[in-house]
Amino acid sequence: MLEIRNLCAGVDGKEILKNLNLTVKPGEVHAVMGPNGSGKSTLASVLAGKPEFEVTSGTVTYNGHDLLELAPEERAQQGIFLAFQYPVEIPGVNSTYFLKAALNECRKAKGQPELDAVEFLAVVKQKIKLLDLDPSLLNRPVNEGFSGGEKKRNEIFQMAVLEPKLAILDETDSGLDIDALKIVAGGVTKLRRPDNSAIVITHYQRLLNYIVPDYVHVLADGQIIKSGGKELAFELEERGYDWVLEGAGVK
Amino acid sequence: MAQVVNTPTRRQYAPASVRDPLHGNSDKLLNCFKQLPAELNPLWLKVLRASALHKFISQGFPTVKDEEWRFTNVAPILELALHTPEQPARKLTEADLKQFSFGDLDTRRIVFVDGHFAPELSNAAGNGVDVMSMRNALNSPWVERHLARHASFEHNAFAALNTALFHDGVFVSVPAHRVLERPIHILHVVTEPQSGAIFQPRNLIVAGDGASAKVIEHYVSLGNGAAEPYLTNAVTELVLGEEALIEHIKFQVESEKAFHVATLQAHQAKGSVWTSHSISTGARLARNTIQTVLGDKGCNCIMNGLYLGRGDQLVDHHTVMDHAKPHCESHEYYHGILSDRSRGVFNGKIFVRKDAQKTNAKQTNRNLLLSDDAVIDTKPQLEIFADDVKCTHGATIGQLDAKSLFYLQARGIPKAMARRMLIYAFASEVIERISLPQIREELDKVLLERFAK
């Protein structure tokens, strides 16, 4: 589904990802862990197409196509979803209007008919339960006045509505208390399907108690320095990152 | 809006060349004045007109050396052969006006075609409410009492010119304690003007104690817009009795060849509430002077405005909130969206006079610049002579927020559509303050057309 080969990328002329390799197959959940500043969020931004990030070399192939050729909206329409670490507040843009437009653009790209208001609301009603989100939030402008937890739940709610093929969760657990974390992780788990994949970026192991990964990768200094199964996350939790970094000669 | 600007941003101009301020027109003006028919010149008005003409001839048109006109150069107006058309250039029918209605909004409409009252297209009067041609109202004691008593022409050359030479306009009188259900729609249509045609509507709206009304002052050009440059020079005075409630919507969508200069002056009595909306999207040069005197305790004024500029348009708002008495409140919200090489000017003055303790005044001006060549000159001006007051102001200038744009795109919304959503969001904060849904819908349409690409 996703194949990243020797990816080098950065921002403002500073190289952050250095020869990064990662392969994600359908149905797999990959956790990307690592210390602060290792390039985790850069990876998420590059995959979603954030304009200020520049790819200097390497390839990213998504379902057989060159992902880096696509505009951010085209990536989203092709099924890539980024759950933002810091969702933006957009005053004046109504949440429901925004999400309906987004869903219909994604449907159009897939050759599916657009949903009218009634059909859309039926989808919303069904998905909003998954995230235990207050429906009145949807009458507000996008993320405006939402609490930190509400913003994160709203990201996963949008994901539930858009039904992406590849979800990238960028530190979705940061700033969440344990109850909110359970709701968010529960939502993600319920949305797992054999043909959908996810990259879960996190600093802490605790999220992985709820979203159980197939693979765990340690990202440091722009490269994946160690990969393993879910037990690697426990080991990192117990022993910290230093032993991996030293083993890889990064530290 | 990233950048907060507290000091005025300005753009330098070469000083206007020294010129005859009237461009050799003073004889012509005197002639126009002398030729005013008697019915337009009752004695009380003749005195005012003479004094206004004297003022105008001695001052001439303003130049960019005049502080109030620094950023708005009216020199191109003076290059026109200004003249007042004696007849409408063409006759209009009900069908021609369809495009200037607001959906299913039922209004009392009074129509002027090329400056001339069109009774056959008007349906405004009735039920004891006067909505009439000013020409037919000059004998009313209300007109004599209020006309030119509020909009001073001392320091306003265009108001002086209008006062000296106006032929017609609208007089509205809403009796005390009357609540008008149907909004009054004052429609000024310019059809096919010759170059240099000048239209000088003169409007007076008097709301008695406890009266309530909505007034739409609407300036349009026919069809795709007049091909020749012309000047609209309007003055509207608005007198609010005690506890009167007026919502005034000025909607200026004239041809982008036109010059539009307008003064709107309100005077508010005790406990009155005036909501002013100024929507300015048309004209090559639009200068809106909007002023109120909060003349007694408990007055409230909202000035709400949206201006759009494109091409080489210039749109200028000069506002004055004059807090003359204590315990009054004013809120001002102006949003501008400027693209191409267009320019915006916002100058918001707040006076808090010595008597005006416990004043609460708030002003914000936000600007969205959609191109590198668009310019905004924004300047708050607070003059406070009382000590127990709350006054705030803020101006921002910015571009579309890149983070918001990316967020929308990352959900599958194409960039052009995402831009439109953000532009619309910026404008909608102002539009939503208008109470009439049909007007909001019309504005939605204007925005959609403008930013559809």
XYZ file of C-alpha atoms in Angstrom:
704
model
C 0.000 0.000 0.000
C 2.714 2.465 0.979
C 6.355 2.157 0.165
C 8.821 4.796 1.304
C 12.314 4.414 -0.216
C 15.378 6.399 0.868
C 13.287 9.435 1.663
C 15.173 12.636 2.427
C 13.111 15.668 3.332
C 13.301 18.821 5.357
C 12.062 22.301 5.940
C 13.791 25.660 5.412
C 16.835 23.943 3.950
C 17.311 21.795 7.016
C 17.325 18.074 6.340
C 15.215 16.176 8.848
C 14.429 12.827 7.242
C 17.563 11.047 6.077
C 17.141 7.967 3.933
C 13.988 6.779 5.584
C 12.554 3.422 4.510
C 9.164 2.044 5.463
C 6.717 -0.379 3.889
C 3.088 -0.599 4.985
C 0.872 -3.377 3.655
C -2.933 -3.422 3.644
C -4.433 -4.133 7.054
C -1.257 -3.351 8.976
C -0.845 -0.921 11.825
C 2.633 0.513 12.177
C 3.685 2.454 15.226
C 6.442 5.021 14.733
C 8.072 5.961 18.003
C 11.080 8.003 18.860
C 12.492 10.798 20.920
C 11.520 14.452 20.374
C 13.005 15.972 17.275
C 13.604 12.645 15.560
C 11.429 13.558 12.553
C 8.142 11.820 13.427
C 5.910 14.789 12.658
C 7.942 15.626 9.558
C 7.175 12.156 8.232
C 3.447 12.763 8.801
C 3.612 16.202 7.159
C 5.510 14.955 4.118
C 3.044 12.125 3.577
C 0.100 14.522 3.785
C 1.774 17.044 1.475
C 2.261 20.029 3.756
C 3.651 22.691 1.391
C 6.567 23.981 3.476
C 8.211 20.560 3.571
C 10.541 19.769 0.735
C 11.477 16.300 -0.446
C 15.081 16.307 -1.658
C 15.397 12.680 -2.707
C 13.773 9.289 -2.445
C 10.376 7.997 -3.450
C 7.003 7.407 -1.861
C 4.749 5.007 -3.709
C 1.116 4.733 -2.652
C -0.991 2.022 -4.240
C 1.396 1.966 -7.164
C 1.338 5.747 -7.744
C 3.927 8.408 -6.997
C 2.460 10.035 -3.911
C 4.792 13.028 -3.990
C 3.286 14.142 -7.309
C -0.109 14.663 -5.751
C -1.535 17.846 -4.189
C -2.639 17.502 -0.556
C -6.314 17.349 -1.540
C -5.593 14.637 -4.108
C -3.836 12.556 -1.483
C -6.856 12.927 0.782
C -9.184 11.998 -2.070
C -7.044 8.903 -2.701
C -7.605 7.805 0.892
C -4.786 9.304 2.951
C -5.877 10.909 6.180
C -3.718 12.884 8.582
C -5.023 13.299 12.109
C -3.296 16.531 13.061
C -1.239 16.887 16.188
C -2.529 20.462 16.501
C -5.894 20.749 14.707
C -6.467 24.324 13.504
C -9.412 26.464 14.542
C -11.087 27.937 11.479
C -13.485 30.722 12.473
C -16.405 31.257 10.139
C -16.255 27.819 8.498
C -19.079 25.694 9.823
C -18.004 22.167 10.870
C -20.876 20.382 9.197
C -20.549 22.345 5.970
C -16.815 21.689 5.906
C -17.081 17.969 6.516
C -19.866 17.512 3.995
C -17.774 19.299 1.365
C -14.773 17.139 2.253
C -16.719 13.892 2.100
C -18.330 14.793 -1.200
C -14.992 15.738 -2.756
C -13.584 12.367 -1.658
C -16.662 10.575 -2.996
C -16.473 12.412 -6.308
C -12.860 11.334 -6.691
C -13.914 7.727 -6.187
C -16.714 8.095 -8.719
C -19.383 7.795 -6.034
C -22.436 10.051 -6.037
C -22.399 13.035 -3.694
C -24.490 12.823 -0.551
C -27.273 15.299 0.035
C -27.816 16.945 3.404
C -30.118 14.234 4.697
C -27.852 11.365 3.676
C -24.857 13.160 5.108
C -26.533 13.729 8.450
C -27.340 10.033 8.643
C -23.634 9.252 8.253
C -22.736 11.826 10.894
C -25.284 10.470 13.334
C -23.898 6.993 13.029
C -20.214 7.932 13.309
C -20.450 10.513 16.028
C -21.435 7.837 18.538
C -18.113 6.106 18.031
C -16.269 9.098 19.438
C -18.769 10.125 22.085
C -18.668 13.630 20.650
C -21.276 16.262 21.502
C -23.285 16.728 18.261
C -23.725 20.440 19.004
C -20.010 20.902 18.320
C -20.813 20.337 14.666
C -22.862 23.509 14.550
C -19.792 25.496 15.480
C -16.998 26.672 13.245
C -14.304 24.034 12.682
C -12.554 23.326 15.999
C -13.427 26.782 17.317
C -13.720 26.784 21.074
C -13.192 23.015 21.226
C -11.234 21.687 24.198
C -7.966 19.885 23.480
C -9.674 16.519 23.869
C -12.611 17.551 21.702
C -10.248 18.593 18.934
C -8.524 15.209 18.955
C -11.821 13.339 19.054
C -13.034 15.522 16.210
C -10.032 14.444 14.142
C -10.911 10.782 14.604
C -14.558 11.565 13.965
C -13.597 13.129 10.629
C -11.558 10.022 9.922
C -14.591 7.859 10.650
C -16.667 9.879 8.205
C -14.051 9.975 5.437
C -13.088 6.284 5.787
C -9.481 6.586 4.605
C -7.347 3.706 3.368
C -4.254 4.941 5.151
C -4.628 6.893 8.374
C -1.687 8.750 9.840
C -2.205 9.652 13.476
C 0.280 12.306 14.492
C 0.658 12.179 18.279
C -3.083 11.878 18.636
C -2.519 10.817 22.249
C -0.659 13.950 23.282
C -2.629 16.113 25.661
C -5.320 13.496 26.255
C -6.302 12.220 29.670
C -6.771 8.491 30.015
C -10.539 8.530 29.426
C -10.214 10.567 26.260
C -7.352 8.365 25.162
C -9.541 5.272 25.532
C -12.320 6.871 23.488
C -9.959 7.942 20.719
C -8.160 4.600 20.626
C -11.468 2.738 20.784
C -12.687 4.729 17.793
C -9.562 3.945 15.821
C -9.754 0.257 16.705
C -13.392 0.012 15.648
C -12.478 1.566 12.316
C -9.797 -1.040 11.605
C -10.503 -3.130 8.566
C -8.497 -5.806 6.785
C -7.876 -3.491 3.823
C -7.126 -0.304 5.800
C -3.784 0.595 7.278
C -2.546 3.058 9.837
C 0.666 4.738 10.865
C 0.465 5.681 14.512
C 3.043 8.243 15.539
C 3.548 8.511 19.240
C 6.081 9.381 21.841
C 4.660 7.076 24.485
C 3.807 3.450 24.563
C 0.508 3.957 26.413
C -1.546 4.570 23.235
C -0.339 1.214 21.945
C -2.073 -0.526 24.833
C -5.299 0.420 23.075
C -4.294 0.477 19.430
C -2.280 -2.691 19.099
C 0.314 -2.347 16.331
C 1.629 -5.076 14.044
C 5.012 -3.369 13.830
C 6.889 -0.872 15.948
C 9.639 1.322 14.482
C 12.051 3.561 16.271
C 12.779 6.773 14.404
C 15.893 8.680 15.382
C 17.808 11.373 13.554
C 15.595 10.998 10.505
C 16.018 7.239 10.049
C 14.326 4.112 11.245
C 16.985 2.541 13.421
C 15.090 -0.395 14.800
C 11.936 -2.279 13.932
C 10.138 -5.046 15.741
C 6.782 -6.363 16.839
C 4.527 -4.880 19.484
C 6.822 -6.180 22.226
C 9.389 -3.563 21.156
C 7.064 -0.864 22.442
C 7.006 -2.472 25.894
C 10.739 -2.722 25.913
C 11.043 0.963 25.023
C 8.611 1.840 27.775
C 10.707 -0.087 30.285
C 14.203 0.799 29.152
C 13.805 4.149 27.410
C 15.318 5.033 24.039
C 18.987 5.261 24.956
C 19.879 1.604 24.457
C 18.403 1.605 20.951
C 20.121 4.856 20.057
C 23.452 3.608 21.341
C 22.996 0.290 19.560
C 22.444 2.118 16.298
C 25.358 4.437 16.902
C 23.100 7.494 16.809
C 24.141 8.473 20.307
C -4.564 37.346 10.536
C -1.031 37.243 11.591
C 0.085 40.800 11.919
C -1.366 43.307 14.307
C -0.819 46.870 13.264
C -1.185 49.687 15.720
C 0.369 52.424 13.697
C -1.088 53.494 10.407
C 0.431 51.900 7.379
C 0.812 54.314 4.567
C 1.784 54.618 1.013
C 3.510 57.664 -0.305
C 2.151 59.817 -3.046
C 3.670 62.598 -4.972
C 1.904 65.774 -3.889
C -0.890 66.791 -6.215
C 0.200 69.459 -8.575
C -1.000 72.901 -7.638
C -4.192 73.434 -9.509
C -7.288 75.545 -9.541
C -9.309 73.650 -6.931
C -12.425 73.964 -9.060
C -10.758 73.326 -12.344
C -12.198 76.496 -13.818
C -15.689 75.374 -12.886
C -16.775 78.118 -10.504
C -18.730 80.056 -13.142
C -20.490 76.903 -14.182
C -21.380 76.127 -10.589
C -22.705 79.617 -10.018
C -24.852 79.173 -13.091
C -26.241 75.882 -11.836
C -27.011 77.563 -8.564
C -28.756 80.522 -10.215
C -30.787 78.215 -12.417
C -32.237 76.165 -9.564
C -36.020 76.327 -10.020
C -37.939 78.159 -7.329
C -39.649 74.979 -6.110
C -36.189 73.633 -5.201
C -35.256 76.811 -3.453
C -37.558 77.826 -0.615
C -36.101 80.706 1.316
C -34.789 78.672 4.252
C -32.983 76.363 1.858
C -31.728 79.159 -0.376
C -29.778 80.524 2.582
C -28.234 77.138 3.287
C -27.445 76.511 -0.351
C -25.748 79.883 -0.725
C -23.621 79.284 2.303
C -22.706 75.772 1.117
C -21.817 77.047 -2.343
C -19.681 79.764 -0.846
C -17.921 77.171 1.267
C -17.366 74.928 -1.706
C -16.076 77.638 -4.017
C -13.656 78.885 -1.423
C -12.354 75.372 -0.570
C -12.649 73.492 -3.825
C -12.301 69.754 -4.023
C -9.992 68.168 -1.493
C -6.492 67.104 -2.461
C -4.210 64.471 -0.972
C -2.636 67.252 1.085
C -5.853 67.325 3.069
C -5.395 64.945 6.032
C -8.858 63.446 5.518
C -8.051 62.679 1.869
C -4.426 61.616 2.072
C -4.980 58.222 0.567
C -7.875 59.024 -1.734
C -7.042 61.134 -4.696
C -10.145 62.629 -6.297
C -8.201 64.316 -9.104
C -9.620 61.895 -11.738
C -13.114 63.158 -10.896
C -12.083 66.701 -11.725
C -10.909 65.648 -15.123
C -14.490 64.831 -16.058
C -16.762 67.405 -17.664
C -19.183 67.364 -14.746
C -22.793 68.088 -15.581
C -26.220 67.260 -14.198
C -28.336 65.325 -16.707
C -31.754 66.912 -17.225
C -33.467 63.671 -18.127
C -32.921 60.016 -17.375
C -30.855 58.471 -20.172
C -33.490 55.823 -20.565
C -36.787 54.757 -19.127
C -36.881 51.702 -16.944
C -39.603 49.151 -16.418
C -40.468 46.915 -13.534
C -38.649 44.093 -15.322
C -35.398 46.093 -15.406
C -35.520 46.404 -11.626
C -36.010 42.733 -10.910
C -32.256 42.236 -10.653
C -32.072 44.808 -7.851
C -34.602 43.171 -5.579
C -33.619 40.930 -2.687
C -35.229 37.556 -3.220
C -38.732 37.523 -1.803
C -38.110 40.496 0.484
C -41.207 42.665 0.472
C -40.158 46.303 0.643
C -41.528 49.818 0.354
C -39.531 50.828 -2.668
C -38.708 54.312 -3.913
C -36.768 54.486 -7.135
C -34.589 57.117 -8.768
C -33.407 56.680 -12.328
C -30.383 58.771 -13.247
C -31.185 61.044 -10.315
C -34.845 61.475 -11.266
C -37.687 60.232 -9.116
C -39.588 57.427 -10.852
C -43.060 57.401 -9.242
C -44.292 54.667 -11.596
C -41.669 52.299 -10.156
C -42.147 53.291 -6.533
C -44.570 51.912 -3.988
C -43.213 53.302 -0.804
C -45.776 55.550 0.814
C -48.780 54.573 2.834
C -50.096 53.846 6.293
C -49.199 57.266 7.589
C -45.533 56.825 6.840
C -43.954 59.362 4.528
C -41.539 57.972 1.995
C -41.422 60.584 -0.687
C -39.383 62.460 -3.211
C -37.379 65.187 -1.467
C -38.396 67.579 -4.189
C -41.986 67.214 -3.033
C -41.081 67.438 0.635
C -39.202 70.699 0.811
C -42.200 72.420 2.380
C -42.391 69.938 5.225
C -41.491 71.469 8.585
C -39.495 68.308 9.333
C -37.329 68.842 6.326
C -36.787 72.477 7.185
C -35.927 71.524 10.727
C -33.406 68.792 9.853
C -32.067 69.123 6.335
C -28.411 70.123 6.317
C -28.547 70.636 10.086
C -26.693 67.404 10.783
C -24.376 66.729 7.852
C -22.043 69.660 8.200
C -20.514 71.026 5.035
C -17.935 73.093 6.875
C -15.166 70.586 6.298
C -16.777 68.368 3.729
C -16.534 69.762 0.205
C -18.665 67.012 -1.315
C -21.444 67.582 1.233
C -21.203 71.316 0.463
C -21.566 70.643 -3.256
C -24.522 68.376 -2.659
C -26.224 70.882 -0.355
C -25.741 73.724 -2.816
C -27.015 71.917 -5.878
C -29.072 68.812 -5.088
C -32.325 68.373 -6.981
C -33.904 65.379 -5.370
C -33.617 62.450 -3.028
C -35.789 60.770 -0.442
C -37.541 62.058 2.593
C -38.682 59.437 5.072
C -40.612 60.176 8.195
C -41.562 57.374 10.536
C -44.075 58.585 13.125
C -43.374 58.070 16.806
C -43.875 54.533 18.106
C -44.507 53.125 14.652
C -42.789 49.858 13.907
C -42.348 49.420 10.165
C -42.564 45.801 9.143
C -41.512 46.272 5.533
C -38.039 47.669 4.984
C -37.735 50.858 2.954
C -35.722 50.271 -0.195
C -34.202 53.433 -1.651
C -32.926 52.464 -5.066
C -30.683 54.762 -7.085
C -30.169 53.368 -10.572
C -27.791 54.849 -13.087
C -28.583 53.686 -16.617
C -26.417 54.898 -19.507
C -24.767 58.081 -18.317
C -22.644 60.357 -20.424
C -19.122 60.840 -19.229
C -19.064 63.299 -16.341
C -22.720 62.978 -15.380
C -23.187 63.861 -11.746
C -25.981 62.541 -9.527
C -26.486 64.126 -6.159
C -29.159 62.362 -4.136
C -30.105 64.077 -0.911
C -31.863 61.919 1.635
C -33.338 62.623 5.023
C -34.715 59.973 7.320
C -36.476 61.056 10.473
C -37.542 58.432 12.993
C -39.853 59.633 15.756
C -39.535 58.589 19.402
C -39.802 54.844 19.760
C -40.117 54.328 15.994
C -38.489 51.356 14.360
C -37.509 50.833 10.735
C -35.076 49.175 8.388
C -33.764 51.199 5.475
C -31.797 49.935 2.490
C -29.926 52.593 0.565
C -28.945 50.933 -2.652
C -26.696 52.342 -5.379
C -26.545 50.396 -8.619
C -25.705 50.684 -12.288
C -27.842 49.015 -14.906
C -26.789 45.805 -16.608
C -23.127 45.053 -16.696
C -22.355 48.549 -15.514
C -22.258 51.891 -17.147
C -19.472 52.245 -19.667
C -18.710 55.913 -18.984
C -17.332 57.421 -15.814
C -19.815 59.385 -13.709
C -20.062 60.679 -10.163
C -22.573 59.875 -7.479
C -22.312 62.376 -4.653
C -24.872 61.428 -2.029
C -25.696 62.853 1.354
C -28.032 61.105 3.774
C -29.060 62.443 7.147
C -30.620 60.176 9.698
C -32.343 61.567 12.755
C -33.240 59.117 15.499
C -35.732 60.170 18.158
C -35.620 58.851 21.713
C -35.545 55.051 21.854
C -35.797 54.886 18.060
C -34.411 51.819 16.387
C -32.968 52.039 12.888
C -31.125 49.429 10.885
C -29.562 51.061 7.850
C -28.000 49.048 5.072
C -25.975 50.896 2.523
C -25.265 48.680 -0.451
C -23.015 50.212 -3.081
C -22.546 48.139 -6.233
C -22.058 50.809 -8.877
C -20.197 50.310 -12.140
C -16.447 49.954 -11.776
C -16.144 53.031 -13.980
C -18.096 55.145 -11.501
C -17.016 57.451 -8.715
C -19.054 57.203 -5.571
C -18.756 59.707 -2.752
C -21.267 59.566 0.054
C -21.810 61.080 3.441
C -24.088 59.400 5.935
C -24.627 61.408 9.074
C -26.778 60.234 11.963
C -27.884 62.016 15.074
C -29.089 59.875 17.958
C -31.382 60.963 20.770
C -31.591 59.285 24.168
C -31.655 55.511 24.192
C -31.752 55.189 20.408
C -30.098 52.332 18.606
C -28.585 52.740 15.175
C -27.128 49.823 13.279
C -25.280 50.814 10.150
C -24.116 48.302 7.583
C -21.976 49.565 4.753
C -21.359 47.102 1.967
C -19.143 48.550 -0.714
C -18.185 46.430 -3.695
C -18.647 48.705 -6.691
C -17.184 51.902 -8.186
C -13.697 52.722 -9.339
C -13.391 55.017 -6.346
C -15.766 54.829 -3.408
C -15.506 57.170 -0.471
C -17.945 56.533 2.355
C -18.109 58.982 5.209
C -20.257 57.512 7.966
C -20.724 59.455 11.156
C -22.972 59.510 14.167
C -23.404 61.720 17.170
C -24.418 59.717 20.219
C -26.241 62.743 21.500
C -27.775 61.631 24.779
C -27.565 58.914 27.434
C -28.047 55.280 26.579
C -27.439 55.462 22.841
C -26.053 52.473 21.037
C -24.442 52.382 17.634
C -23.085 49.488 15.622
C -21.121 50.270 12.493
C -20.623 47.148 10.498
C -18.898 47.154 7.157
C -17.596 44.991 4.366
C -15.584 46.275 1.447
C -14.312 44.346 -1.538
C -11.746 45.656 -3.979
C -10.404 44.192 -7.214
C -8.683 45.498 -10.347
C -7.761 49.122 -9.667
C -10.630 49.874 -7.333
C -10.175 52.129 -4.349
C -12.584 51.854 -1.451
C -12.402 54.267 1.434
C -14.374 54.377 4.674
C -14.035 57.284 7.035
C -16.144 56.787 10.127
C -16.804 58.914 13.177
C -18.369 57.767 16.431
C -18.932 60.944 18.339
C -19.681 60.096 21.971
C -21.122 63.381 23.174
C -22.955 62.131 26.265
C -22.394 59.554 29.008
C -23.442 55.891 29.133
C -23.377 55.197 25.428
C -21.995 52.199 23.639
C -20.510 51.796 20.183
C -19.146 48.827 18.294
C -17.452 49.020 14.972
C -16.517 46.060 12.797
C -15.062 46.600 9.343
C -13.691 43.831 7.179
C -11.971 44.390 3.843
C -10.990 41.906 1.144
C -8.630 43.333 -1.434
C -7.248 41.626 -4.500
C -5.285 42.587 -7.644
C -4.038 46.182 -7.390
C -7.009 47.441 -5.381
C -6.623 49.736 -2.418
C -8.544 50.130 0.769
C -8.648 52.972 3.240
C -10.126 52.738 6.694
C -10.060 55.668 9.067
C -12.055 55.157 12.231
C -12.412 58.109 14.537
C -13.851 57.846 18.006
C -14.481 61.031 19.947
C -15.268 60.762 23.614
C -16.299 64.235 24.713
C -15.721 65.573 28.188
C -19.278 64.793 29.259
C -19.237 61.270 27.929
C -18.251 59.332 31.048
C -18.884 55.571 31.114
C -18.497 55.372 27.360
C -17.855 51.924 25.999
C -16.406 52.008 22.485
C -14.842 49.225 20.537
C -13.439 49.269 17.027
C -11.919 46.579 14.857
C -10.765 46.691 11.270
C -9.529 43.501 9.648
C -8.130 43.207 6.174
C -7.466 40.300 3.924
C -5.002 41.013 1.156
C -5.247 38.439 -1.597
C -2.445 39.735 -3.788
C 0.990 41.244 -3.359
C -0.116 44.473 -4.992
C -3.210 45.151 -2.907
C -2.789 47.938 -0.362
C -4.645 48.946 2.783
C -4.176 52.127 4.746
C -5.816 51.674 8.105
C -5.848 54.154 10.910
C -7.735 54.215 14.178
C -8.048 57.645 15.693
C -9.194 57.985 19.282
C -9.703 61.358 20.876
C -10.740 60.936 24.461
C -11.545 63.850 26.743
C -13.342 61.943 29.524
C -11.540 59.829 32.106
C -13.926 57.014 33.000
C -14.277 55.242 29.675
C -13.538 51.947 27.984
C -12.168 52.256 24.467
C -10.396 49.631 22.427
C -9.303 49.410 18.860
C -7.381 47.017 16.701
C -6.453 46.619 13.087
C -5.102 43.559 11.344
C -3.745 42.980 7.897
C -3.101 39.502 6.658
C -3.336 36.867 4.016
C -5.315 33.671 3.992
C -4.036 31.534 6.815
C -1.733 28.867 5.358
C -2.433 26.415 8.188
C -6.177 26.642 7.702
C -5.768 26.252 3.958
C -3.693 23.098 4.407
C -6.112 21.687 6.952
C -8.997 21.997 4.500
C -6.949 20.558 1.643
C -5.798 17.680 3.816
C -9.455 16.682 4.087
C -9.840 16.531 0.319
C -11.113 20.032 -0.382
C -9.476 21.460 -3.524
C -7.310 24.493 -2.959
C -9.486 26.935 -4.896
C -12.530 25.846 -2.943
C -10.636 25.997 0.339
C -9.587 29.577 -0.457
C -13.183 30.465 -1.203
C -14.350 28.942 2.062
C -11.836 30.985 4.025
C -12.627 34.219 2.164
C -16.306 33.633 2.698
C -15.698 32.910 6.387
C -13.876 36.205 6.734
C -16.756 38.113 5.158
C -19.490 36.161 6.899
C -18.716 37.598 10.315
C -19.882 40.962 8.968
C -22.719 39.621 6.833
C -24.232 37.742 9.742
C -24.892 40.982 11.605
C -27.472 41.971 8.986
C -30.908 40.995 10.257
C -32.574 40.480 6.857
C -31.862 36.974 5.514
C -32.637 37.986 1.914
C -29.882 40.601 2.024
C -27.466 38.083 3.492
C -28.307 35.727 0.635
C -27.726 38.466 -1.928
C -24.320 39.128 -0.387
C -23.510 35.438 -0.461
C -24.203 35.577 -4.184
C -21.963 38.605 -4.647
C -19.123 36.831 -2.846
C -19.639 33.636 -4.755
C -19.517 35.444 -8.091
C -16.467 37.386 -7.146
C -14.390 34.571 -5.770
C -15.710 31.713 -7.886
C -12.554 31.340 -9.923
